[in-house]
Coordinates of C-alpha atoms and ligand atoms in Angstrom, one line a residue:
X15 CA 72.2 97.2 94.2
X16 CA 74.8 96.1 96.7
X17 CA 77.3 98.3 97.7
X18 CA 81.2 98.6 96.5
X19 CA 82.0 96.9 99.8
X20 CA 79.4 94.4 99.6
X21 CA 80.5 93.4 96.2
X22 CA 84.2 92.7 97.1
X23 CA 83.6 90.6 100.2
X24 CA 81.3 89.0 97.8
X25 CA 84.3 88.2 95.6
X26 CA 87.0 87.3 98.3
X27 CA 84.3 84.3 99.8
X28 CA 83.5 83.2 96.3
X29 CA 87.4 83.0 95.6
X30 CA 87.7 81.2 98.7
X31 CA 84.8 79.1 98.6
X32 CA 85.5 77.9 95.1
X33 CA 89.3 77.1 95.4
X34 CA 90.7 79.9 93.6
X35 CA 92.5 81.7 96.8
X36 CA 93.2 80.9 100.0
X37 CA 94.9 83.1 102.9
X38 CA 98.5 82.1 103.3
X39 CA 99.0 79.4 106.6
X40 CA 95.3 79.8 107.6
X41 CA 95.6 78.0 110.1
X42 CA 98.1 79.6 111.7
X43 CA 95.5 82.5 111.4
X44 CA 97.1 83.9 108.2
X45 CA 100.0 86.1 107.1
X46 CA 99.1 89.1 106.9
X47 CA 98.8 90.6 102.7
X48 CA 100.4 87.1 101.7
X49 CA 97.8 84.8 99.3
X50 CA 97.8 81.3 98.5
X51 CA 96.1 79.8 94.8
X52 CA 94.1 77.4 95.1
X53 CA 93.3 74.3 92.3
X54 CA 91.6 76.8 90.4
X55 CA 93.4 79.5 90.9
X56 CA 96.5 77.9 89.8
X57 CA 95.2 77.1 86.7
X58 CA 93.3 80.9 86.2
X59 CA 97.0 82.4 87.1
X60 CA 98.3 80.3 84.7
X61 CA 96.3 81.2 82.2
X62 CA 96.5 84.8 82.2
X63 CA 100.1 84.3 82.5
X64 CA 100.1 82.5 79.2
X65 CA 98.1 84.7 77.2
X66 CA 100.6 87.9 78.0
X67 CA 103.1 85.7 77.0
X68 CA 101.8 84.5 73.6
X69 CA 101.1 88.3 73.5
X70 CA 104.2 89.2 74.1
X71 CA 107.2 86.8 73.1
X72 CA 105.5 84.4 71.2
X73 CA 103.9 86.5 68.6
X74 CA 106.3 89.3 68.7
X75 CA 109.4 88.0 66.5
X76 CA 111.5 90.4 68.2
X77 CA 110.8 90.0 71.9
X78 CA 112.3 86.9 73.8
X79 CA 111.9 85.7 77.4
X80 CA 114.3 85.0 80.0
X81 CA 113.3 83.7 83.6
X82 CA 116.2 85.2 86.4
X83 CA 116.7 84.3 89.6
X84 CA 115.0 86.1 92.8
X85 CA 118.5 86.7 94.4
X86 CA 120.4 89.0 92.7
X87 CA 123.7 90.8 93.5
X88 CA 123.2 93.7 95.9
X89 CA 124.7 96.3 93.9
X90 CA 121.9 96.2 91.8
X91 CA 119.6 97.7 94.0
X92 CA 122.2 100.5 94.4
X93 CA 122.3 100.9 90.6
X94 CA 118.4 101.0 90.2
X95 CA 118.0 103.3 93.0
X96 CA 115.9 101.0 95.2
X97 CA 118.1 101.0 98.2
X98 CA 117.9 105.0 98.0
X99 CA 114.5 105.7 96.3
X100 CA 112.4 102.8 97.1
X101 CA 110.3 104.4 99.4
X102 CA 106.8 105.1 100.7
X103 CA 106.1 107.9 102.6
X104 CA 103.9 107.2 105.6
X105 CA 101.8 108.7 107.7
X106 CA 100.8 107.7 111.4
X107 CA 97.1 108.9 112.8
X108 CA 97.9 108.9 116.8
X109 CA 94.7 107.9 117.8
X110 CA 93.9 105.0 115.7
X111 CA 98.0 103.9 115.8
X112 CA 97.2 103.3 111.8
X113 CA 99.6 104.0 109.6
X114 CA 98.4 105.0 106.2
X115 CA 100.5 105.8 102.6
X116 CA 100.5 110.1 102.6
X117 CA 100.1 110.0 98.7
X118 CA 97.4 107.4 99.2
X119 CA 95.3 109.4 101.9
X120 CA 95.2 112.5 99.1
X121 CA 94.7 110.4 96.3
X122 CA 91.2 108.6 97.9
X123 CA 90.4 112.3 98.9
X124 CA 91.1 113.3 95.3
X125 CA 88.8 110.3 93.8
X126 CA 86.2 111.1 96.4
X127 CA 85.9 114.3 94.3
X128 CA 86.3 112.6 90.9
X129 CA 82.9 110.7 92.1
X130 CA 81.1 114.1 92.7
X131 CA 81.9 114.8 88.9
X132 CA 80.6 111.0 88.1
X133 CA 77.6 112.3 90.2
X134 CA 77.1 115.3 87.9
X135 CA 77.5 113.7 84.9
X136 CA 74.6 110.8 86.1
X137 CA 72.5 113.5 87.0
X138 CA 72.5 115.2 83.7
X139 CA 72.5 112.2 81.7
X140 CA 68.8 111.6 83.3
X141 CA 67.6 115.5 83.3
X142 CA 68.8 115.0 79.2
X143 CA 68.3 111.8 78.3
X144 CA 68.8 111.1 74.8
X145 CA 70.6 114.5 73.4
X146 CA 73.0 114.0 76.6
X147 CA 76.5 114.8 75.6
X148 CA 79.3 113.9 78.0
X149 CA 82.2 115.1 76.5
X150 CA 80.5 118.4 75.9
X151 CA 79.4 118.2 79.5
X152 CA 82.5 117.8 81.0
X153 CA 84.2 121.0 78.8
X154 CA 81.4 123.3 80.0
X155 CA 79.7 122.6 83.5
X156 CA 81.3 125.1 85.9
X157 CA 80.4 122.7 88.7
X158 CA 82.2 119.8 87.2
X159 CA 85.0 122.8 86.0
X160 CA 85.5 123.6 89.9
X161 CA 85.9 119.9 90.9
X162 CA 87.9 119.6 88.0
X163 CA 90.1 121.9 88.7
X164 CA 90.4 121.4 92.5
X165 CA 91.5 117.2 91.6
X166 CA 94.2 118.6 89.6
X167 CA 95.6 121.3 92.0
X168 CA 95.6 118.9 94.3
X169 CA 97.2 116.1 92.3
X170 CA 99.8 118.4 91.0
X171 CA 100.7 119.7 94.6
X172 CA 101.1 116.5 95.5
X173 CA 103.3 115.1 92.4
X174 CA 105.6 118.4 93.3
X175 CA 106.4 118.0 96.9
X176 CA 107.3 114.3 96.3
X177 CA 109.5 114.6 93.6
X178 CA 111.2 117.7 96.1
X179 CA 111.1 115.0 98.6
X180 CA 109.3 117.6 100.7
X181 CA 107.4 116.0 103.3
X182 CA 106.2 118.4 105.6
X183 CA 104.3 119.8 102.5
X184 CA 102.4 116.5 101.8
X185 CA 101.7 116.5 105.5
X186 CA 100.4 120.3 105.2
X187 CA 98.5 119.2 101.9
X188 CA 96.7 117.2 104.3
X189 CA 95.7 118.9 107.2
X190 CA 94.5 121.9 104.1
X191 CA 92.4 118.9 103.2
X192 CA 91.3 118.3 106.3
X193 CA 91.5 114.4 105.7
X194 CA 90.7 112.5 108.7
X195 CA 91.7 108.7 109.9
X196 CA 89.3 106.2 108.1
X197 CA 89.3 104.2 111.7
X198 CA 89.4 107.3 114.5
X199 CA 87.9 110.0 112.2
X200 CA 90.6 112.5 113.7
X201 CA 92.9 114.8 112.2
X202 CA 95.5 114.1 114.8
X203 CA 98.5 113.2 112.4
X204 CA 102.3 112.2 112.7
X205 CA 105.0 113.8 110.1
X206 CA 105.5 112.0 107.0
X207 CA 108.3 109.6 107.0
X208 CA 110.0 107.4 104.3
X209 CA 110.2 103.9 104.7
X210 CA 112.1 101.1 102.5
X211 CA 110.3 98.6 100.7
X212 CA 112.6 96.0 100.5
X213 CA 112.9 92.8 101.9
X214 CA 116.7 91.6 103.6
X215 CA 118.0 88.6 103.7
X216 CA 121.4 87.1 103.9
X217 CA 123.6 84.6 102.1
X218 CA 126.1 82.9 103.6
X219 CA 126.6 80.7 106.6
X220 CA 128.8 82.6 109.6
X221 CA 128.0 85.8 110.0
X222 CA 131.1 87.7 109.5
X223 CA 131.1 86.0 105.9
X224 CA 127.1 86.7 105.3
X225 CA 126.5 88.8 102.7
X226 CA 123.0 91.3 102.7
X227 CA 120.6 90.4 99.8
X228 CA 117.5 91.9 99.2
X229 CA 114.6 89.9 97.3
X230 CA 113.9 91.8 94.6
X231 CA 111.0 94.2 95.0
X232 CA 110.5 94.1 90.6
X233 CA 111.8 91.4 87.8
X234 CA 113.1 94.5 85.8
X235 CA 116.3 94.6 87.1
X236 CA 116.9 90.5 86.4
X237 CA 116.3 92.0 82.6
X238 CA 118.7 95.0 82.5
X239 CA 121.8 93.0 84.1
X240 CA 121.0 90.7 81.0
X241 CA 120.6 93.0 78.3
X242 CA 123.9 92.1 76.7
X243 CA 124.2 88.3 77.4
X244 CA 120.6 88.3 75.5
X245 CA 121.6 90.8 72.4
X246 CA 124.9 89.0 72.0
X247 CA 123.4 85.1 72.3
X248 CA 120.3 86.0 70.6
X249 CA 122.0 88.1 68.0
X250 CA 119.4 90.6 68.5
X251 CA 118.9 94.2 67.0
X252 CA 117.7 97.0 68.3
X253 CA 114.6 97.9 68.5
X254 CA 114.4 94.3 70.9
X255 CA 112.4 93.2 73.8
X256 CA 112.9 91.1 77.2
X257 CA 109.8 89.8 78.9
X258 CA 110.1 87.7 81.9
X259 CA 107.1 86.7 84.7
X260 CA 108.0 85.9 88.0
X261 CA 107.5 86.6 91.5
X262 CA 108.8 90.5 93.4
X263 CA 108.5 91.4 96.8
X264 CA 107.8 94.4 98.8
X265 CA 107.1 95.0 102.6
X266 CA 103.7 96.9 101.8
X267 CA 102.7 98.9 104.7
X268 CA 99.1 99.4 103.7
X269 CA 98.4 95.6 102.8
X270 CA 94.5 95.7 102.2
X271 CA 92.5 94.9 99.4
X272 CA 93.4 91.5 99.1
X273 CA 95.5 90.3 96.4
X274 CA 95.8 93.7 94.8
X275 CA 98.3 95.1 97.2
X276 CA 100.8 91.8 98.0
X277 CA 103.6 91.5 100.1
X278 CA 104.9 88.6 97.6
X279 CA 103.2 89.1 94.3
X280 CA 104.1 88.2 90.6
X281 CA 104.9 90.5 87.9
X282 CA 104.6 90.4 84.0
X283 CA 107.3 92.8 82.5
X284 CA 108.6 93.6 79.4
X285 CA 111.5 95.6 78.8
X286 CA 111.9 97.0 75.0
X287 CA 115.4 98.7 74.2
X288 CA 115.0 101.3 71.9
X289 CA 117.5 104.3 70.0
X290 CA 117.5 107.2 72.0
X291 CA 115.2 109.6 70.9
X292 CA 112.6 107.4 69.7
X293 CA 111.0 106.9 73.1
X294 CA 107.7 108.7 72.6
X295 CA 107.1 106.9 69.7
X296 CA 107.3 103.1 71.1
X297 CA 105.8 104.9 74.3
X298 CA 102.4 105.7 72.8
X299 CA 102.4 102.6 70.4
X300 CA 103.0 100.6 73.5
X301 CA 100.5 102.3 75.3
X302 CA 97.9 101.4 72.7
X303 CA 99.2 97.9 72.1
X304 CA 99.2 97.0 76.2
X305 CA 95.2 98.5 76.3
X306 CA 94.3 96.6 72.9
X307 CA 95.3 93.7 74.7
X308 CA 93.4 94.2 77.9
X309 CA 90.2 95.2 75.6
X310 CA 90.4 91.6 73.8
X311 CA 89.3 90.0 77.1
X312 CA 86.3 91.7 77.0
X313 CA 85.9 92.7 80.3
X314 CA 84.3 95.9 78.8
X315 CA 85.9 99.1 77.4
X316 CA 84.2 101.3 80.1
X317 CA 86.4 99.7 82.8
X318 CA 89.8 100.9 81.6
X319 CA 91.1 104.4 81.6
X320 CA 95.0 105.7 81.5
X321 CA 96.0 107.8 84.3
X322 CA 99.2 109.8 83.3
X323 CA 101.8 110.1 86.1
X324 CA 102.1 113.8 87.3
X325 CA 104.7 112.5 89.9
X326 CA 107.7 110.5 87.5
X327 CA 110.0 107.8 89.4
X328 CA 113.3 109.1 89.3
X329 CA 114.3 106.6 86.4
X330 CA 111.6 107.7 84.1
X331 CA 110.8 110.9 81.1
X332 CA 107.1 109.2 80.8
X333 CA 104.6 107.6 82.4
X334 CA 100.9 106.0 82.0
X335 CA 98.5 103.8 84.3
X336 CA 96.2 101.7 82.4
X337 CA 93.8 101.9 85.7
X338 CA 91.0 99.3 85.8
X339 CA 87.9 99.4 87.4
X340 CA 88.2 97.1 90.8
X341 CA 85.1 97.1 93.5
X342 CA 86.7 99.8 95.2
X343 CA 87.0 102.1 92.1
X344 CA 89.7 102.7 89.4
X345 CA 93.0 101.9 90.3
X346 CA 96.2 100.9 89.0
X347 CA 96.5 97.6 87.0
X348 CA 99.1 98.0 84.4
X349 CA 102.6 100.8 84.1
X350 CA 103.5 102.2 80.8
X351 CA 106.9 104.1 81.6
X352 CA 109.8 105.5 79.2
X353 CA 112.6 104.4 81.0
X354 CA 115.5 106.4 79.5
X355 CA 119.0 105.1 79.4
X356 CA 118.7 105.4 83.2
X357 CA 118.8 101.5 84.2
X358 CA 121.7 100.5 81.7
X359 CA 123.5 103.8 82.2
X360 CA 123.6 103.2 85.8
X361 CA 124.8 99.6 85.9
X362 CA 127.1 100.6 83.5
X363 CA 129.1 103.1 86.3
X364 CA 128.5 100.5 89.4
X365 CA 129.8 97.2 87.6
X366 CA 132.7 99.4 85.1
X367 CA 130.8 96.8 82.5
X368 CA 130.1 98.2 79.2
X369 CA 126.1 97.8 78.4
X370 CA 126.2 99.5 74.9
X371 CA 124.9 98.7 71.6
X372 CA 126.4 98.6 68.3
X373 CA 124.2 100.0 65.7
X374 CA 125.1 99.3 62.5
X375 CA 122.8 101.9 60.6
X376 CA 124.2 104.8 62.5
X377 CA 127.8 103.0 62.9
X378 CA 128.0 103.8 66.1
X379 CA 127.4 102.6 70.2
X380 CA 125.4 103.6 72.6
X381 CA 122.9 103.3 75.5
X382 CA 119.8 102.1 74.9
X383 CA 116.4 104.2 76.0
X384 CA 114.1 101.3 77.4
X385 CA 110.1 101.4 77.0
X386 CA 109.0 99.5 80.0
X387 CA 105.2 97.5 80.6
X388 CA 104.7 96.1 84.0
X389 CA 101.6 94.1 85.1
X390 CA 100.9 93.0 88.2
X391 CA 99.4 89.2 87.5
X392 CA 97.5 89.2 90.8
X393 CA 95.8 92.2 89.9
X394 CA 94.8 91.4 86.6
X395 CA 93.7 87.8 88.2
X396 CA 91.4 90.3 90.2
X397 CA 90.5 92.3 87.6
X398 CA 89.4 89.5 85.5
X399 CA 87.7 87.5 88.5
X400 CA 86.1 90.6 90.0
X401 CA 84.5 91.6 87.0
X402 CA 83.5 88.2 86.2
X403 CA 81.9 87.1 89.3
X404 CA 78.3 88.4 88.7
X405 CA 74.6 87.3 90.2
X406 CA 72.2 87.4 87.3
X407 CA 68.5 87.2 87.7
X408 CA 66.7 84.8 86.1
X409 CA 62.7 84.7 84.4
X410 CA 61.8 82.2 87.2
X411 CA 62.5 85.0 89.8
X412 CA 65.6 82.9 90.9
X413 CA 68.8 84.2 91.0
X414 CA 72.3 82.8 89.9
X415 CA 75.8 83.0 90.7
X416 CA 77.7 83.0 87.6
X417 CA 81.7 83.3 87.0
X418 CA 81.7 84.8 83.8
X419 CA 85.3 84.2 82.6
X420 CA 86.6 85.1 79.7
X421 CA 86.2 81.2 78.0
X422 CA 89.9 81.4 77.0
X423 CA 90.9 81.9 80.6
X424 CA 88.8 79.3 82.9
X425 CA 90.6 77.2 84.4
X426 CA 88.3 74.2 83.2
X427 CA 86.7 74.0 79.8
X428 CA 84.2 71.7 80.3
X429 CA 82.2 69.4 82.3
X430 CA 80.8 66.0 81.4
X431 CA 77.6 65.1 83.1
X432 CA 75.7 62.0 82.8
X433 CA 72.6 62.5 83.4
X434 CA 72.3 59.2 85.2
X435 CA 74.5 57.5 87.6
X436 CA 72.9 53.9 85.6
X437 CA 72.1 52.5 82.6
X438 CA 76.0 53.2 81.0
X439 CA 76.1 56.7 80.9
X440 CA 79.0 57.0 82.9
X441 CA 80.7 55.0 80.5
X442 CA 80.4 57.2 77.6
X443 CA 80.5 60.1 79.7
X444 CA 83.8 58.8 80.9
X445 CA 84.9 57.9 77.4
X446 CA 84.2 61.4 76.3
X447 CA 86.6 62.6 78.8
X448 CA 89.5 60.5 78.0
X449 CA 89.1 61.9 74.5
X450 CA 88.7 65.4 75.6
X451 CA 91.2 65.8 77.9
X452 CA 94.1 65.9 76.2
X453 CA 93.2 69.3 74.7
X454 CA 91.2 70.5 77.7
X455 CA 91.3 70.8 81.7
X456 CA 87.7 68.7 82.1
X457 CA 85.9 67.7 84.7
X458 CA 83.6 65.0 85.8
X459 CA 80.4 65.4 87.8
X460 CA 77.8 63.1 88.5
X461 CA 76.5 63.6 92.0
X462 CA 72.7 65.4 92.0
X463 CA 70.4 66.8 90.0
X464 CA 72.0 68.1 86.6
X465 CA 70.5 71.8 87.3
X466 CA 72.2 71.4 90.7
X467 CA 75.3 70.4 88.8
X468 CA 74.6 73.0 86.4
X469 CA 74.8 75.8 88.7
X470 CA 77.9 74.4 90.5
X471 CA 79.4 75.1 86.9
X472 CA 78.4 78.4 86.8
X473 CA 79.6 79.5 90.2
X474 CA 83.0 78.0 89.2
X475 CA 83.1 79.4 85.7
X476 CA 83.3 76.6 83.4
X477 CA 82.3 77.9 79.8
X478 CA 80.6 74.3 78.9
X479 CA 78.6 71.6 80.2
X480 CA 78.0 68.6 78.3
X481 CA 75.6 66.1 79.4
X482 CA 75.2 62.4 78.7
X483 CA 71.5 61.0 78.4
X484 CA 69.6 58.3 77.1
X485 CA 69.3 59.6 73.2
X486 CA 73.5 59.8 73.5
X487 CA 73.2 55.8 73.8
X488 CA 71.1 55.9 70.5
X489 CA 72.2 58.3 68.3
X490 CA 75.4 59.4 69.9
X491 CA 74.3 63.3 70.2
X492 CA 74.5 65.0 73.8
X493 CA 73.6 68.0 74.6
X494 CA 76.3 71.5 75.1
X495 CA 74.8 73.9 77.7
X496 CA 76.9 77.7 77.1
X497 CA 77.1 79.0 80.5
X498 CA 76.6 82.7 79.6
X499 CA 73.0 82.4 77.9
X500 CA 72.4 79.3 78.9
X501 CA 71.6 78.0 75.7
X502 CA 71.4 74.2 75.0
X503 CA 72.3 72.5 71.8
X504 CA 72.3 69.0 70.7
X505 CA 75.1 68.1 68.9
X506 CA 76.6 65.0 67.4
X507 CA 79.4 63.4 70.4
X508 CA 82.1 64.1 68.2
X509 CA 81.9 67.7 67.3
X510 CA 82.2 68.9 71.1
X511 CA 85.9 69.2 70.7
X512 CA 85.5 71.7 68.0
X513 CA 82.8 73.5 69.5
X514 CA 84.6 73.6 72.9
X515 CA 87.8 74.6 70.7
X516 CA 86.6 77.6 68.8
X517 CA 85.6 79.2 71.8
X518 CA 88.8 78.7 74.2
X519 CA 91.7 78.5 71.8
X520 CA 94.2 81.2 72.3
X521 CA 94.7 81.6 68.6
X522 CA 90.9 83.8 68.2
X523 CA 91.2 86.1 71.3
X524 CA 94.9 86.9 70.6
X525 CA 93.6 87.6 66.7
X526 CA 91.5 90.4 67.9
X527 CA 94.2 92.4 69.8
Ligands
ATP618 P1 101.2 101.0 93.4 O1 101.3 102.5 93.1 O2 99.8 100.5 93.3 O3 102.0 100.6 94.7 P2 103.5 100.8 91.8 O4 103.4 102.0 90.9 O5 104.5 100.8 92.9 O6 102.0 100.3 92.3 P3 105.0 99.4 89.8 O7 106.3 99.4 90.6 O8 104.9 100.2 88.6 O9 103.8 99.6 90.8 O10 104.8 97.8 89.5 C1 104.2 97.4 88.3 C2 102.9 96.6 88.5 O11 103.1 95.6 89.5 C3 101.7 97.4 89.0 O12 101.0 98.0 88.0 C4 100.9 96.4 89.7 O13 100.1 95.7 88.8 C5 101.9 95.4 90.2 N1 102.2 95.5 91.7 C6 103.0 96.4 92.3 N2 102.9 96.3 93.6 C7 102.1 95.3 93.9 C8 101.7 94.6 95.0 N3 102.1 95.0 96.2 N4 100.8 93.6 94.9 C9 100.4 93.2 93.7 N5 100.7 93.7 92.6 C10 101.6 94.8 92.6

């Protein structure tokens, strides 16, 4: 089997190779961390973006969405504690002049372990076969036990010193580890430092007039400073939610991994305002209601896990990961975080503006507690890409490349293929098109052999082919080729809008969260 890294420059060709994402201003030689989608990409992006909002706003009676601007006014950034707390702390190695996240360095040191334990647990599955049992496993080995507890030391060390803001001891955590530079494989470090992830910019022509901006590094903010101007207009009681999708940026010093760290990225966020005091109840039911809709992708249970925060942000009581599995391991795709009254009580005291609530039930106002889900959209775009892209060998000891993405998802349905380029079959193949495409993105193809154009299909992930042939022009059947088995089936011309329908309407994957 190819290796992790293998399997993710695998991915970022395909995406590149099959219009799905570009690097930004190629040819200027890029921009460094910064992604451009491509024809297909737009339409994946969209996509997802649609299905958490049918998710979230349209079947939620409760929930509404609002879309603010990017610039907002710079006190807000003083009220949510970004121009204070937004910070990274970094690490320098002198000899490879790299500069590296601290928390990050301990973390891939901590997963490194976390594999050894995976190790274990392969090994024993084999030794037992059958009566293997994992959990039991996991309780008991005093191998896995020392690793166990050695992740968690470390994790909790490290969650302890950042919340005290205590750099030198993340830097001693380090060296204790003995974690070298991934590049010069030396130990030879600089102190930790903080740095500030936001990006400045100014408003206003002269410069003595210019005002500082920032562009917002998160769309929460653009939902808090709204919170009443929604309740009041919308009439809405409490418990309520805002959602809102739109575009953040942060100056990410370790910009690798493609478009899961971005310097200009797109968020999904929902913010649900809540009595105080019933936080960890929405927090767990949101917990389970954000993985329930991951699961009805069906990108496979065993690639999601939550990761509860050791370390909390300095607004939250709570906090969750749903991690997914990426090609470089489980990492971070979704937070779950109990915000408190921290966001409203804060821009309460910088703009002398009352954000309060009446509740009638307890006749009385007060702060709302907030329940906060954020997704990154480019990550779950490579979550569900990554784990779709897969090369499947075939009984003719050929391999293909197949794009297996969720149906409801691809960015085009199907494809109509006459088999000929004579004899009118590009008429009806073009016929079938006009009628099909006003409920589906659909594509035309004639050019080579229809396996040929078959496999292009696959690589591209379209859930359906549909191909024209001679028996079409006599009893108007063509035949529907599923891209995941393969399977053909001749069916009459005008049932393929059903068939297509039942499988990519939003309606029956939404039904199953
Ligand atoms: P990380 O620890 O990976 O930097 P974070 O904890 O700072 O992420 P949040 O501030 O909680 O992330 O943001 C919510 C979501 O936004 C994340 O779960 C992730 O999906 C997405 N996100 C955050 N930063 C980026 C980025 N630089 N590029 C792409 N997506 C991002």
């Amino acid at each position: 089997m190819a290796n992790q890294e293998d399997i993710f420059k695998k991915v970022i060709s395909h995406a590149k190779e099959y219009g799905y994402i570009f690097q930004s201003s190629e040819i200027y030689d890029g921009l460094s961390a910064v992604y451009d989608y491509g024809q297909n990409g737009v339409e994946l992006k969209k996509n997802i973006r649609e299905y958490w909002w049918q998710a979230m706003v349209q079947l939620n009676d409760n929930i509404v969405g609002i879309d603010a601007a990017i610039f907002m006014h710079p006190t807000t950034w003083k009220a949510s504690g970004h121009v204070d707390a937004f910070n990274d702390p970094l690490i320098d190695n002198k000899d490879s002049k790299k500069r590296y996240r601290a928390d990050v360095l301990v973390e891939d040191h901590v997963a490194k372990i976390e594999g050894k334990i995976e190790k274990e647990v392969k090994k024993a599955a084999k030794r037992f076969g059958d009566s293997f049992d994992k959990k039991q496993f996991l309780e008991t080995n005093p191998r896995v036990l020392d690793y166990q507890a050695k992740a968690d030391g470390i994790l909790k060390r490290l969650g302890k010193s950042l919340e005290n803001e205590d750099l030198a001891d993340v830097k001693e955590l380090i060296e204790e580890l003995g974690i070298v530079c991934p590049i010069s494989g030396s130990k030879n470090w600089t102190d930790v430092k903080q740095f500030n992830l936001m990006f400045g910019t100014k408003l206003g022509a002269t410069a003595d007039s210019a005002m500082d901006l920032y562009l917002r590094p998160e769309t929460a903010q653009g939902i808090f400073v709204n919170f009443l101007n929604v309740q009041k207009s919308g009439r809405m009681k409490i418990p309520f939610g805002i959602a809102q999708t739109g575009k953040a940026f942060r100056n990410e010093i370790v910009a690798r991994q493609f478009i899961f760290r971005m310097r200009e990225f797109e968020q999904m966020e929902m913010q649900y305002f809540i009595k105080p005091g019933t936080q960890k109840e929405w927090y767990d039911t949101w917990k389970e209601k954000r993985l329930n809709w991951h699961l009805s992708l069906g990108l496979g249970e065993d690639n999601y896990r939550f990761h509860d925060h050791e370390k909390l942000a300095h607004y939250a009581d709570a906090a969750a990961d749903i991690e997914f599995r990426f090609p470089f391991g489980f990492k971070e795709l979704e937070g779950i975080h109990s915000r408190t009254d921290f966001d409203l009580g804060s821009h309460e005291k910088f703009s002398n503006k009352k954000l309060q609530y009446f509740d009638p039930e307890e006749n009385k106002s007060y702060v709302p507690y907030v329940l906060e889900t954020s997704i990154g959209l480019d990550r779950m775009f490579l979550a569900v890409f990554s784990s779709a892209l897969q090369e499947e060998a075939l009984e003719n000891n050929t391999t293909r490349t197949v794009l297996k993405l969720p149906a409801v998802l691809a960015p085009t349905k199907a494809a109509v293929l006459p088999l000929l380029k004579r004899d009118g079959l590009p008429e009806v193949a073009h016929k079938l098109m006009d009628d099909l495409k006003w409920d589906f993105n659909v594509v035309y193809d004639e050019k080579d052999a229809v396996g040929r154009r078959y496999r292009r299909q696959d690589a591209v992930g379209t859930p359906f082919c549909v191909t024209v042939d001679h028996q079409t022009l006599e009893d108007e059947t063509v035949t529907i080729r599923h891209r995941d088995t393969m399977e053909q089936q001749r069916v009459k011309i005008n049932e393929v809008k059903g068939i297509i329908s039942k499988e990519v309407d939003m309606r029956y994957w939404l039904q199953r969260i």
